[in-house]
Amino acid sequence: MIPFLEEIKIKLNKEFNPKKLILVDNSYLHTKHKSFNPKKIHLKIIIESEDLKKIEKLKAHKAIFNLLKHEMKEKIHALEIEIK
């Protein structure tokens, strides 16, 4: 079985062919939040992709959210995206 973050990396690499891709689980920063759910993560994606840089920032973010829509429902509580 592939670990969850590795699954996300595979999807992002396949779809956007990034030069650089970093996934950061920031869940530990949110443990005291009222809506914190230990079964879901707070994920930060840092992605360097020519494909994403060519389109508007909002459209690029929507493309990532659309790609990860299942994961957003099941395992991701919050998603921060940094496109370089």
Coordinates of C-alpha atoms in Angstrom, one line a residue:
M1 CA 0.0 0.0 0.0
I2 CA 1.3 3.4 -1.0
P3 CA 1.4 6.0 1.8
F4 CA -1.1 8.9 1.4
L5 CA 1.4 11.7 0.7
E6 CA 3.2 9.5 -1.8
E7 CA -0.2 9.0 -3.6
I8 CA -0.6 12.7 -3.8
K9 CA 2.9 13.2 -5.2
I10 CA 2.3 10.6 -7.9
K11 CA -1.0 12.4 -8.9
L12 CA 0.6 15.8 -9.0
N13 CA 3.7 14.6 -10.9
K14 CA 1.6 12.8 -13.5
E15 CA -0.7 15.8 -14.1
F16 CA 1.6 18.8 -13.8
N17 CA 5.1 17.4 -14.4
P18 CA 6.7 19.8 -11.8
K19 CA 10.4 20.6 -11.7
K20 CA 10.1 20.6 -7.9
L21 CA 7.4 19.3 -5.6
I22 CA 7.3 19.5 -1.8
L23 CA 4.5 18.3 0.4
V24 CA 4.4 19.4 4.0
D25 CA 2.0 18.0 6.6
N26 CA 1.2 21.1 8.8
S27 CA -1.4 19.3 10.9
Y28 CA 0.7 19.7 14.1
L29 CA 0.1 23.5 13.8
H30 CA -3.7 23.0 14.1
T31 CA -4.2 20.5 16.9
K32 CA -5.8 23.1 19.2
H33 CA -8.3 24.3 16.6
K34 CA -11.9 23.5 17.4
S35 CA -12.5 21.8 14.1
F36 CA -9.3 19.7 14.2
N37 CA -9.8 16.2 13.1
P38 CA -6.8 13.8 13.6
K39 CA -8.0 11.7 10.7
K40 CA -7.5 14.6 8.3
I41 CA -4.4 16.5 7.5
H42 CA -3.5 20.2 6.9
L43 CA -1.4 19.9 3.7
K44 CA 0.9 22.5 2.1
I45 CA 1.9 21.9 -1.5
I46 CA 4.9 23.8 -2.9
I47 CA 5.1 23.1 -6.6
E48 CA 7.3 24.5 -9.3
S49 CA 5.5 23.8 -12.6
E50 CA 5.7 25.5 -16.0
D51 CA 2.2 24.2 -16.8
L52 CA 0.7 25.9 -13.7
K53 CA 2.7 29.1 -14.1
K54 CA 1.3 29.5 -17.6
I55 CA -2.3 29.9 -16.3
E56 CA -3.9 32.3 -13.9
K57 CA -3.3 31.6 -10.2
L58 CA -6.9 30.9 -9.5
K59 CA -7.2 28.5 -12.3
A60 CA -4.0 26.7 -11.2
H61 CA -5.3 26.4 -7.7
K62 CA -8.7 25.1 -9.0
A63 CA -6.8 22.5 -11.2
I64 CA -5.0 21.2 -8.1
F65 CA -8.2 21.1 -6.0
N66 CA -10.0 19.3 -8.8
L67 CA -7.2 16.7 -9.1
L68 CA -7.4 16.1 -5.3
K69 CA -11.2 16.4 -4.9
H70 CA -11.5 12.9 -3.5
E71 CA -8.7 13.4 -1.1
M72 CA -10.2 16.7 0.0
K73 CA -13.4 14.9 0.9
E74 CA -11.7 12.0 2.7
K75 CA -8.3 12.9 4.1
I76 CA -7.4 16.6 3.7
H77 CA -9.0 19.2 6.0
A78 CA -7.0 22.2 4.6
L79 CA -4.9 22.7 1.6
E80 CA -2.3 25.5 1.1
I81 CA -0.8 25.8 -2.3
E82 CA 2.4 27.7 -3.3
I83 CA 3.1 27.8 -7.0
K84 CA 6.6 28.8 -8.1

